[in-house]
Amino acid sequence: MHDSASPGPYKKYMHIIQSKHLHRKKSFWLSILILVILAFFLFKLGFLHGKKGKLSPPARVVVATAYEKDVPIYLNALGGVTPTYSVTLITQIDGLLTQVLFREGQMVKKGDLLAVIDDRPYQAQLIQYNGQLERDQALLDNARIDLKRYETLWKQNSVSQQVLATQRALVKQDEGTVQIDAGLIEATKLNIQYCYITSPIDGRVGLRLVDPGNFVQTSNTTGIAVLNTLNPITVIFTIPEDNIDDVLQAAYTDKTMTVEVYDRQQKTLLNTGKLLTMDNQVDPTTGTVKLRAQFQNDQNQLFPDQFVNVRLLIKTIKNATLVPTAAVQFIPQGNSYVYVFNKDQTVTTRVVKLGVTSGDYTIITSGLKAGESVVTEGADKLTDGATVMLAKSPAPSSALPATPQSLSTASVKESNAKSIT
């Protein structure tokens, strides 16, 4: 009996152990579930705080202040320096070049003697023609005396009318011969003058093309030298036919249009002049029209056939609102906008209308006032109403120069979506 009852306490002990083990297992999974729920709520709370901008730091931006300034609008072009007058000294007679009286590169005045051709052959011709004139003049005088005699005899019916008419014709013939002789004398005198080549204009002589001792001829188109007027001097440049109206509008008001010329690198201002005229037709092959501007060139900064960059002042926009070009944002629909920086450290999207744009600065025609600050760096991370932090202080107006060089354009047509250069 005792042996059969001994397993009872053991089974009871095992049951208690299994109950405790099951309880611990349930507690473990319950703790895991509680931790998961707690983690989910913490994540949700952090996400909401992140959306409110409390956990992520504000975007760092750089701003600049819009300001007002009178902005000159220029038309950019390429041109070449052209002398006001350019003369090739070519002989007008054939002869031996005996003297060259100029120095290469010399500045000369109108009427200065530059070269001499041997005039002895023409002096000999002059003597010959003078002798012919004296002989023919004597024949004419004798014919006139005979004519008077025949006129008297004809009145007395002593000679026929045919004899009188013949004498009158002889007088006219001798008069013509005398005139021919006089013409030959004048032509010879003119040839003698051509032997002394003088400067027809004020200007600078180029390199000597013929040395003394050479026989020069009128058929030689090379000439003795080239003479160019440097003061004043002109620049010929071309503009697109689309900009003809811009120039004509100013020309019709008799307004003097200022023209500036710069060196090849567009860094040095060479001279400032005025527009003279526009060509009367458009080149159909290039779609451009030529213009000529004049410059005093007192310091000889401009040299014939020199390549220059031309800037034609079309108009000046008074009190234009300027912002850095980097502040302007574009959207596919074609509108332009800027992020305006507010005093409460937030930004507001503002749709604006653009004027002329070039390089670093853009004219705002509407949508923004001078004194307002706009974001120039960091705008790619912003949305309307976002809180921001300044990386730098707003630059004052005086720190944003708008020189004429930085606001030139190849067109004065206003654009909303792209810059015009």
PDB file of N, CA, C and O in Angstrom, residues 237-303:
ATOM      1  N   PHE A 237      30.017  98.650 -86.035  1.00  0.00           N
ATOM      2  CA  PHE A 237      29.584  97.428 -85.364  1.00  0.00           C
ATOM      3  C   PHE A 237      28.218  97.024 -85.883  1.00  0.00           C
ATOM      4  O   PHE A 237      27.548  97.801 -86.577  1.00  0.00           O
ATOM      5  N   THR A 238      27.811  95.818 -85.573  1.00  0.00           N
ATOM      6  CA  THR A 238      26.536  95.293 -86.059  1.00  0.00           C
ATOM      7  C   THR A 238      25.640  94.916 -84.891  1.00  0.00           C
ATOM      8  O   THR A 238      26.117  94.518 -83.830  1.00  0.00           O
ATOM      9  N   ILE A 239      24.347  95.047 -85.109  1.00  0.00           N
ATOM     10  CA  ILE A 239      23.354  94.628 -84.127  1.00  0.00           C
ATOM     11  C   ILE A 239      22.310  93.768 -84.847  1.00  0.00           C
ATOM     12  O   ILE A 239      22.114  93.908 -86.060  1.00  0.00           O
ATOM     13  N   PRO A 240      21.621  92.879 -84.125  1.00  0.00           N
ATOM     14  CA  PRO A 240      20.559  92.079 -84.757  1.00  0.00           C
ATOM     15  C   PRO A 240      19.422  92.965 -85.255  1.00  0.00           C
ATOM     16  O   PRO A 240      19.140  94.023 -84.685  1.00  0.00           O
ATOM     17  N   GLU A 241      18.772  92.521 -86.307  1.00  0.00           N
ATOM     18  CA  GLU A 241      17.676  93.309 -86.863  1.00  0.00           C
ATOM     19  C   GLU A 241      16.525  93.444 -85.875  1.00  0.00           C
ATOM     20  O   GLU A 241      15.727  94.383 -85.982  1.00  0.00           O
ATOM     21  N   ASP A 242      16.424  92.539 -84.891  1.00  0.00           N
ATOM     22  CA  ASP A 242      15.360  92.642 -83.891  1.00  0.00           C
ATOM     23  C   ASP A 242      15.521  93.866 -83.007  1.00  0.00           C
ATOM     24  O   ASP A 242      14.558  94.291 -82.353  1.00  0.00           O
ATOM     25  N   ASN A 243      16.718  94.427 -82.939  1.00  0.00           N
ATOM     26  CA  ASN A 243      16.970  95.579 -82.065  1.00  0.00           C
ATOM     27  C   ASN A 243      16.958  96.900 -82.817  1.00  0.00           C
ATOM     28  O   ASN A 243      17.285  97.939 -82.239  1.00  0.00           O
ATOM     29  N   ILE A 244      16.582  96.883 -84.090  1.00  0.00           N
ATOM     30  CA  ILE A 244      16.581  98.128 -84.860  1.00  0.00           C
ATOM     31  C   ILE A 244      15.601  99.130 -84.262  1.00  0.00           C
ATOM     32  O   ILE A 244      15.898 100.323 -84.151  1.00  0.00           O
ATOM     33  N   ASP A 245      14.417  98.651 -83.857  1.00  0.00           N
ATOM     34  CA  ASP A 245      13.413  99.560 -83.291  1.00  0.00           C
ATOM     35  C   ASP A 245      13.924 100.245 -82.036  1.00  0.00           C
ATOM     36  O   ASP A 245      13.613 101.423 -81.796  1.00  0.00           O
ATOM     37  N   ASP A 246      14.701  99.530 -81.213  1.00  0.00           N
ATOM     38  CA  ASP A 246      15.224 100.126 -79.981  1.00  0.00           C
ATOM     39  C   ASP A 246      16.121 101.320 -80.289  1.00  0.00           C
ATOM     40  O   ASP A 246      16.100 102.328 -79.580  1.00  0.00           O
ATOM     41  N   VAL A 247      16.906 101.206 -81.346  1.00  0.00           N
ATOM     42  CA  VAL A 247      17.811 102.293 -81.717  1.00  0.00           C
ATOM     43  C   VAL A 247      17.045 103.421 -82.398  1.00  0.00           C
ATOM     44  O   VAL A 247      17.280 104.600 -82.125  1.00  0.00           O
ATOM     45  N   LEU A 248      16.113 103.074 -83.266  1.00  0.00           N
ATOM     46  CA  LEU A 248      15.372 104.104 -83.993  1.00  0.00           C
ATOM     47  C   LEU A 248      14.505 104.944 -83.072  1.00  0.00           C
ATOM     48  O   LEU A 248      14.313 106.138 -83.308  1.00  0.00           O
ATOM     49  N   GLN A 249      13.964 104.349 -82.029  1.00  0.00           N
ATOM     50  CA  GLN A 249      13.129 105.111 -81.103  1.00  0.00           C
ATOM     51  C   GLN A 249      13.913 106.252 -80.488  1.00  0.00           C
ATOM     52  O   GLN A 249      13.402 107.360 -80.323  1.00  0.00           O
ATOM     53  N   ALA A 250      15.175 105.988 -80.148  1.00  0.00           N
ATOM     54  CA  ALA A 250      16.017 107.056 -79.604  1.00  0.00           C
ATOM     55  C   ALA A 250      16.469 108.015 -80.696  1.00  0.00           C
ATOM     56  O   ALA A 250      16.591 109.226 -80.470  1.00  0.00           O
ATOM     57  N   ALA A 251      16.707 107.491 -81.888  1.00  0.00           N
ATOM     58  CA  ALA A 251      17.178 108.342 -82.982  1.00  0.00           C
ATOM     59  C   ALA A 251      16.097 109.331 -83.421  1.00  0.00           C
ATOM     60  O   ALA A 251      16.387 110.480 -83.761  1.00  0.00           O
ATOM     61  N   TYR A 252      14.842 108.893 -83.411  1.00  0.00           N
ATOM     62  CA  TYR A 252      13.762 109.770 -83.838  1.00  0.00           C
ATOM     63  C   TYR A 252      13.561 110.948 -82.879  1.00  0.00           C
ATOM     64  O   TYR A 252      12.989 111.970 -83.263  1.00  0.00           O
ATOM     65  N   THR A 253      13.970 110.804 -81.659  1.00  0.00           N
ATOM     66  CA  THR A 253      13.846 111.891 -80.680  1.00  0.00           C
ATOM     67  C   THR A 253      15.061 112.796 -80.678  1.00  0.00           C
ATOM     68  O   THR A 253      15.198 113.651 -79.802  1.00  0.00           O
ATOM     69  N   ASP A 254      15.973 112.614 -81.677  1.00  0.00           N
ATOM     70  CA  ASP A 254      17.208 113.416 -81.771  1.00  0.00           C
ATOM     71  C   ASP A 254      18.043 113.315 -80.502  1.00  0.00           C
ATOM     72  O   ASP A 254      18.718 114.265 -80.097  1.00  0.00           O
ATOM     73  N   LYS A 255      17.987 112.178 -79.883  1.00  0.00           N
ATOM     74  CA  LYS A 255      18.752 111.959 -78.659  1.00  0.00           C
ATOM     75  C   LYS A 255      20.137 111.429 -78.992  1.00  0.00           C
ATOM     76  O   LYS A 255      20.296 110.561 -79.840  1.00  0.00           O
ATOM     77  N   THR A 256      21.146 111.999 -78.349  1.00  0.00           N
ATOM     78  CA  THR A 256      22.514 111.515 -78.540  1.00  0.00           C
ATOM     79  C   THR A 256      22.684 110.205 -77.783  1.00  0.00           C
ATOM     80  O   THR A 256      22.512 110.153 -76.564  1.00  0.00           O
ATOM     81  N   MET A 257      23.019 109.154 -78.507  1.00  0.00           N
ATOM     82  CA  MET A 257      23.161 107.835 -77.905  1.00  0.00           C
ATOM     83  C   MET A 257      24.630 107.585 -77.590  1.00  0.00           C
ATOM     84  O   MET A 257      25.499 107.661 -78.478  1.00  0.00           O
ATOM     85  N   THR A 258      24.912 107.290 -76.340  1.00  0.00           N
ATOM     86  CA  THR A 258      26.281 107.067 -75.889  1.00  0.00           C
ATOM     87  C   THR A 258      26.747 105.669 -76.261  1.00  0.00           C
ATOM     88  O   THR A 258      26.008 104.697 -76.125  1.00  0.00           O
ATOM     89  N   VAL A 259      27.992 105.593 -76.722  1.00  0.00           N
ATOM     90  CA  VAL A 259      28.595 104.325 -77.105  1.00  0.00           C
ATOM     91  C   VAL A 259      29.914 104.174 -76.360  1.00  0.00           C
ATOM     92  O   VAL A 259      30.729 105.099 -76.347  1.00  0.00           O
ATOM     93  N   GLU A 260      30.113 103.025 -75.738  1.00  0.00           N
ATOM     94  CA  GLU A 260      31.362 102.710 -75.054  1.00  0.00           C
ATOM     95  C   GLU A 260      32.054 101.558 -75.769  1.00  0.00           C
ATOM     96  O   GLU A 260      31.390 100.646 -76.250  1.00  0.00           O
ATOM     97  N   VAL A 261      33.379 101.628 -75.817  1.00  0.00           N
ATOM     98  CA  VAL A 261      34.143 100.533 -76.425  1.00  0.00           C
ATOM     99  C   VAL A 261      35.138 100.011 -75.393  1.00  0.00           C
ATOM    100  O   VAL A 261      35.790 100.781 -74.675  1.00  0.00           O
ATOM    101  N   TYR A 262      35.233  98.682 -75.318  1.00  0.00           N
ATOM    102  CA  TYR A 262      36.110  97.992 -74.384  1.00  0.00           C
ATOM    103  C   TYR A 262      37.090  97.129 -75.159  1.00  0.00           C
ATOM    104  O   TYR A 262      36.891  96.829 -76.342  1.00  0.00           O
ATOM    105  N   ASP A 263      38.130  96.713 -74.486  1.00  0.00           N
ATOM    106  CA  ASP A 263      39.134  95.866 -75.120  1.00  0.00           C
ATOM    107  C   ASP A 263      38.584  94.466 -75.347  1.00  0.00           C
ATOM    108  O   ASP A 263      37.428  94.169 -75.054  1.00  0.00           O
ATOM    109  N   ARG A 264      39.434  93.587 -75.867  1.00  0.00           N
ATOM    110  CA  ARG A 264      38.996  92.244 -76.241  1.00  0.00           C
ATOM    111  C   ARG A 264      38.480  91.478 -75.029  1.00  0.00           C
ATOM    112  O   ARG A 264      37.552  90.671 -75.132  1.00  0.00           O
ATOM    113  N   GLN A 265      39.087  91.696 -73.848  1.00  0.00           N
ATOM    114  CA  GLN A 265      38.676  90.979 -72.637  1.00  0.00           C
ATOM    115  C   GLN A 265      37.498  91.646 -71.934  1.00  0.00           C
ATOM    116  O   GLN A 265      37.054  91.165 -70.893  1.00  0.00           O
ATOM    117  N   GLN A 266      37.008  92.769 -72.466  1.00  0.00           N
ATOM    118  CA  GLN A 266      35.889  93.516 -71.892  1.00  0.00           C
ATOM    119  C   GLN A 266      36.177  93.979 -70.471  1.00  0.00           C
ATOM    120  O   GLN A 266      35.280  94.060 -69.635  1.00  0.00           O
ATOM    121  N   LYS A 267      37.424  94.298 -70.198  1.00  0.00           N
ATOM    122  CA  LYS A 267      37.802  94.757 -68.865  1.00  0.00           C
ATOM    123  C   LYS A 267      38.177  96.239 -68.838  1.00  0.00           C
ATOM    124  O   LYS A 267      37.955  96.912 -67.839  1.00  0.00           O
ATOM    125  N   THR A 268      38.759  96.743 -69.908  1.00  0.00           N
ATOM    126  CA  THR A 268      39.252  98.109 -69.938  1.00  0.00           C
ATOM    127  C   THR A 268      38.398  98.955 -70.864  1.00  0.00           C
ATOM    128  O   THR A 268      38.202  98.619 -72.037  1.00  0.00           O
ATOM    129  N   LEU A 269      37.884 100.071 -70.329  1.00  0.00           N
ATOM    130  CA  LEU A 269      37.135 101.024 -71.141  1.00  0.00           C
ATOM    131  C   LEU A 269      38.127 101.833 -71.959  1.00  0.00           C
ATOM    132  O   LEU A 269      38.959 102.561 -71.413  1.00  0.00           O
ATOM    133  N   LEU A 270      38.053 101.724 -73.273  1.00  0.00           N
ATOM    134  CA  LEU A 270      38.997 102.412 -74.150  1.00  0.00           C
ATOM    135  C   LEU A 270      38.567 103.838 -74.451  1.00  0.00           C
ATOM    136  O   LEU A 270      39.395 104.758 -74.418  1.00  0.00           O
ATOM    137  N   ASN A 271      37.290 104.034 -74.732  1.00  0.00           N
ATOM    138  CA  ASN A 271      36.830 105.376 -75.086  1.00  0.00           C
ATOM    139  C   ASN A 271      35.314 105.415 -75.050  1.00  0.00           C
ATOM    140  O   ASN A 271      34.647 104.379 -75.086  1.00  0.00           O
ATOM    141  N   THR A 272      34.792 106.630 -74.969  1.00  0.00           N
ATOM    142  CA  THR A 272      33.351 106.854 -74.968  1.00  0.00           C
ATOM    143  C   THR A 272      33.024 107.862 -76.059  1.00  0.00           C
ATOM    144  O   THR A 272      33.652 108.916 -76.142  1.00  0.00           O
ATOM    145  N   GLY A 273      32.048 107.523 -76.896  1.00  0.00           N
ATOM    146  CA  GLY A 273      31.678 108.414 -77.990  1.00  0.00           C
ATOM    147  C   GLY A 273      30.179 108.450 -78.175  1.00  0.00           C
ATOM    148  O   GLY A 273      29.405 108.206 -77.246  1.00  0.00           O
ATOM    149  N   LYS A 274      29.765 108.750 -79.398  1.00  0.00           N
ATOM    150  CA  LYS A 274      28.341 108.873 -79.695  1.00  0.00           C
ATOM    151  C   LYS A 274      28.027 108.167 -81.007  1.00  0.00           C
ATOM    152  O   LYS A 274      28.885 108.017 -81.882  1.00  0.00           O
ATOM    153  N   LEU A 275      26.774 107.745 -81.125  1.00  0.00           N
ATOM    154  CA  LEU A 275      26.327 107.067 -82.336  1.00  0.00           C
ATOM    155  C   LEU A 275      26.125 108.101 -83.437  1.00  0.00           C
ATOM    156  O   LEU A 275      25.461 109.116 -83.242  1.00  0.00           O
ATOM    157  N   LEU A 276      26.716 107.813 -84.620  1.00  0.00           N
ATOM    158  CA  LEU A 276      26.569 108.719 -85.757  1.00  0.00           C
ATOM    159  C   LEU A 276      25.376 108.352 -86.624  1.00  0.00           C
ATOM    160  O   LEU A 276      24.514 109.181 -86.904  1.00  0.00           O
ATOM    161  N   THR A 277      25.335 107.106 -87.080  1.00  0.00           N
ATOM    162  CA  THR A 277      24.299 106.744 -88.031  1.00  0.00           C
ATOM    163  C   THR A 277      24.123 105.240 -88.079  1.00  0.00           C
ATOM    164  O   THR A 277      24.939 104.477 -87.535  1.00  0.00           O
ATOM    165  N   MET A 278      23.050 104.824 -88.739  1.00  0.00           N
ATOM    166  CA  MET A 278      22.760 103.419 -88.981  1.00  0.00           C
ATOM    167  C   MET A 278      22.674 103.195 -90.486  1.00  0.00           C
ATOM    168  O   MET A 278      22.228 104.071 -91.233  1.00  0.00           O
ATOM    169  N   ASP A 279      23.123 102.047 -90.927  1.00  0.00           N
ATOM    170  CA  ASP A 279      23.052 101.721 -92.343  1.00  0.00           C
ATOM    171  C   ASP A 279      21.591 101.686 -92.796  1.00  0.00           C
ATOM    172  O   ASP A 279      20.674 101.560 -91.986  1.00  0.00           O
ATOM    173  N   ASN A 280      21.393 101.811 -94.119  1.00  0.00           N
ATOM    174  CA  ASN A 280      20.024 101.886 -94.648  1.00  0.00           C
ATOM    175  C   ASN A 280      19.452 100.548 -95.060  1.00  0.00           C
ATOM    176  O   ASN A 280      18.371 100.491 -95.680  1.00  0.00           O
ATOM    177  N   GLN A 281      20.133  99.444 -94.733  1.00  0.00           N
ATOM    178  CA  GLN A 281      19.600  98.143 -95.097  1.00  0.00           C
ATOM    179  C   GLN A 281      20.178  97.074 -94.175  1.00  0.00           C
ATOM    180  O   GLN A 281      21.241  97.259 -93.574  1.00  0.00           O
ATOM    181  N   VAL A 282      19.456  95.954 -94.086  1.00  0.00           N
ATOM    182  CA  VAL A 282      19.873  94.806 -93.284  1.00  0.00           C
ATOM    183  C   VAL A 282      20.612  93.825 -94.184  1.00  0.00           C
ATOM    184  O   VAL A 282      20.207  93.582 -95.324  1.00  0.00           O
ATOM    185  N   ASP A 283      21.688  93.285 -93.667  1.00  0.00           N
ATOM    186  CA  ASP A 283      22.421  92.253 -94.397  1.00  0.00           C
ATOM    187  C   ASP A 283      21.603  90.963 -94.351  1.00  0.00           C
ATOM    188  O   ASP A 283      21.444  90.365 -93.282  1.00  0.00           O
ATOM    189  N   PRO A 284      21.074  90.500 -95.479  1.00  0.00           N
ATOM    190  CA  PRO A 284      20.191  89.319 -95.438  1.00  0.00           C
ATOM    191  C   PRO A 284      20.929  88.032 -95.082  1.00  0.00           C
ATOM    192  O   PRO A 284      20.305  87.072 -94.630  1.00  0.00           O
ATOM    193  N   THR A 285      22.241  87.988 -95.267  1.00  0.00           N
ATOM    194  CA  THR A 285      22.988  86.762 -94.957  1.00  0.00           C
ATOM    195  C   THR A 285      23.200  86.577 -93.459  1.00  0.00           C
ATOM    196  O   THR A 285      23.311  85.450 -92.980  1.00  0.00           O
ATOM    197  N   THR A 286      23.267  87.669 -92.711  1.00  0.00           N
ATOM    198  CA  THR A 286      23.524  87.587 -91.268  1.00  0.00           C
ATOM    199  C   THR A 286      22.355  88.084 -90.430  1.00  0.00           C
ATOM    200  O   THR A 286      22.327  87.839 -89.224  1.00  0.00           O
ATOM    201  N   GLY A 287      21.400  88.788 -91.037  1.00  0.00           N
ATOM    202  CA  GLY A 287      20.289  89.329 -90.262  1.00  0.00           C
ATOM    203  C   GLY A 287      20.699  90.442 -89.329  1.00  0.00           C
ATOM    204  O   GLY A 287      20.083  90.644 -88.282  1.00  0.00           O
ATOM    205  N   THR A 288      21.752  91.186 -89.699  1.00  0.00           N
ATOM    206  CA  THR A 288      22.239  92.278 -88.857  1.00  0.00           C
ATOM    207  C   THR A 288      22.307  93.563 -89.677  1.00  0.00           C
ATOM    208  O   THR A 288      22.260  93.548 -90.905  1.00  0.00           O
ATOM    209  N   VAL A 289      22.431  94.673 -88.970  1.00  0.00           N
ATOM    210  CA  VAL A 289      22.571  95.978 -89.606  1.00  0.00           C
ATOM    211  C   VAL A 289      23.781  96.671 -89.002  1.00  0.00           C
ATOM    212  O   VAL A 289      24.078  96.512 -87.810  1.00  0.00           O
ATOM    213  N   LYS A 290      24.485  97.440 -89.812  1.00  0.00           N
ATOM    214  CA  LYS A 290      25.704  98.119 -89.368  1.00  0.00           C
ATOM    215  C   LYS A 290      25.384  99.490 -88.792  1.00  0.00           C
ATOM    216  O   LYS A 290      24.492 100.190 -89.278  1.00  0.00           O
ATOM    217  N   LEU A 291      26.154  99.860 -87.768  1.00  0.00           N
ATOM    218  CA  LEU A 291      26.068 101.189 -87.174  1.00  0.00           C
ATOM    219  C   LEU A 291      27.477 101.770 -87.080  1.00  0.00           C
ATOM    220  O   LEU A 291      28.460 101.035 -86.964  1.00  0.00           O
ATOM    221  N   ARG A 292      27.558 103.095 -87.116  1.00  0.00           N
ATOM    222  CA  ARG A 292      28.851 103.772 -86.991  1.00  0.00           C
ATOM    223  C   ARG A 292      28.798 104.742 -85.808  1.00  0.00           C
ATOM    224  O   ARG A 292      27.864 105.542 -85.695  1.00  0.00           O
ATOM    225  N   ALA A 293      29.806 104.652 -84.948  1.00  0.00           N
ATOM    226  CA  ALA A 293      29.934 105.560 -83.805  1.00  0.00           C
ATOM    227  C   ALA A 293      31.243 106.324 -83.932  1.00  0.00           C
ATOM    228  O   ALA A 293      32.226 105.814 -84.485  1.00  0.00           O
ATOM    229  N   GLN A 294      31.264 107.542 -83.413  1.00  0.00           N
ATOM    230  CA  GLN A 294      32.452 108.392 -83.513  1.00  0.00           C
ATOM    231  C   GLN A 294      33.043 108.650 -82.135  1.00  0.00           C
ATOM    232  O   GLN A 294      32.315 108.834 -81.150  1.00  0.00           O
ATOM    233  N   PHE A 295      34.396 108.674 -82.092  1.00  0.00           N
ATOM    234  CA  PHE A 295      35.129 108.898 -80.842  1.00  0.00           C
ATOM    235  C   PHE A 295      36.228 109.922 -81.107  1.00  0.00           C
ATOM    236  O   PHE A 295      36.885 109.894 -82.157  1.00  0.00           O
ATOM    237  N   GLN A 296      36.455 110.807 -80.139  1.00  0.00           N
ATOM    238  CA  GLN A 296      37.491 111.824 -80.301  1.00  0.00           C
ATOM    239  C   GLN A 296      38.890 111.221 -80.319  1.00  0.00           C
ATOM    240  O   GLN A 296      39.762 111.675 -81.037  1.00  0.00           O
ATOM    241  N   ASN A 297      39.111 110.196 -79.504  1.00  0.00           N
ATOM    242  CA  ASN A 297      40.374 109.453 -79.536  1.00  0.00           C
ATOM    243  C   ASN A 297      41.579 110.369 -79.317  1.00  0.00           C
ATOM    244  O   ASN A 297      42.614 110.260 -79.994  1.00  0.00           O
ATOM    245  N   ASP A 298      41.452 111.286 -78.356  1.00  0.00           N
ATOM    246  CA  ASP A 298      42.539 112.241 -78.099  1.00  0.00           C
ATOM    247  C   ASP A 298      43.819 111.559 -77.656  1.00  0.00           C
ATOM    248  O   ASP A 298      44.922 112.024 -77.968  1.00  0.00           O
ATOM    249  N   GLN A 299      43.711 110.457 -76.920  1.00  0.00           N
ATOM    250  CA  GLN A 299      44.888 109.747 -76.432  1.00  0.00           C
ATOM    251  C   GLN A 299      45.275 108.580 -77.341  1.00  0.00           C
ATOM    252  O   GLN A 299      46.142 107.789 -76.982  1.00  0.00           O
ATOM    253  N   ASN A 300      44.642 108.491 -78.499  1.00  0.00           N
ATOM    254  CA  ASN A 300      44.942 107.429 -79.468  1.00  0.00           C
ATOM    255  C   ASN A 300      44.787 106.035 -78.860  1.00  0.00           C
ATOM    256  O   ASN A 300      45.578 105.129 -79.135  1.00  0.00           O
ATOM    257  N   GLN A 301      43.740 105.876 -78.046  1.00  0.00           N
ATOM    258  CA  GLN A 301      43.493 104.551 -77.482  1.00  0.00           C
ATOM    259  C   GLN A 301      42.971 103.578 -78.544  1.00  0.00           C
ATOM    260  O   GLN A 301      43.180 102.372 -78.424  1.00  0.00           O
ATOM    261  N   LEU A 302      42.298 104.125 -79.540  1.00  0.00           N
ATOM    262  CA  LEU A 302      41.733 103.287 -80.596  1.00  0.00           C
ATOM    263  C   LEU A 302      42.646 103.303 -81.809  1.00  0.00           C
ATOM    264  O   LEU A 302      43.148 104.360 -82.213  1.00  0.00           O
ATOM    265  N   PHE A 303      42.844 102.127 -82.398  1.00  0.00           N
ATOM    266  CA  PHE A 303      43.769 101.965 -83.513  1.00  0.00           C
ATOM    267  C   PHE A 303      43.021 101.339 -84.684  1.00  0.00           C
ATOM    268  O   PHE A 303      42.201 100.437 -84.481  1.00  0.00           O
TER     269      PHE A 303
END
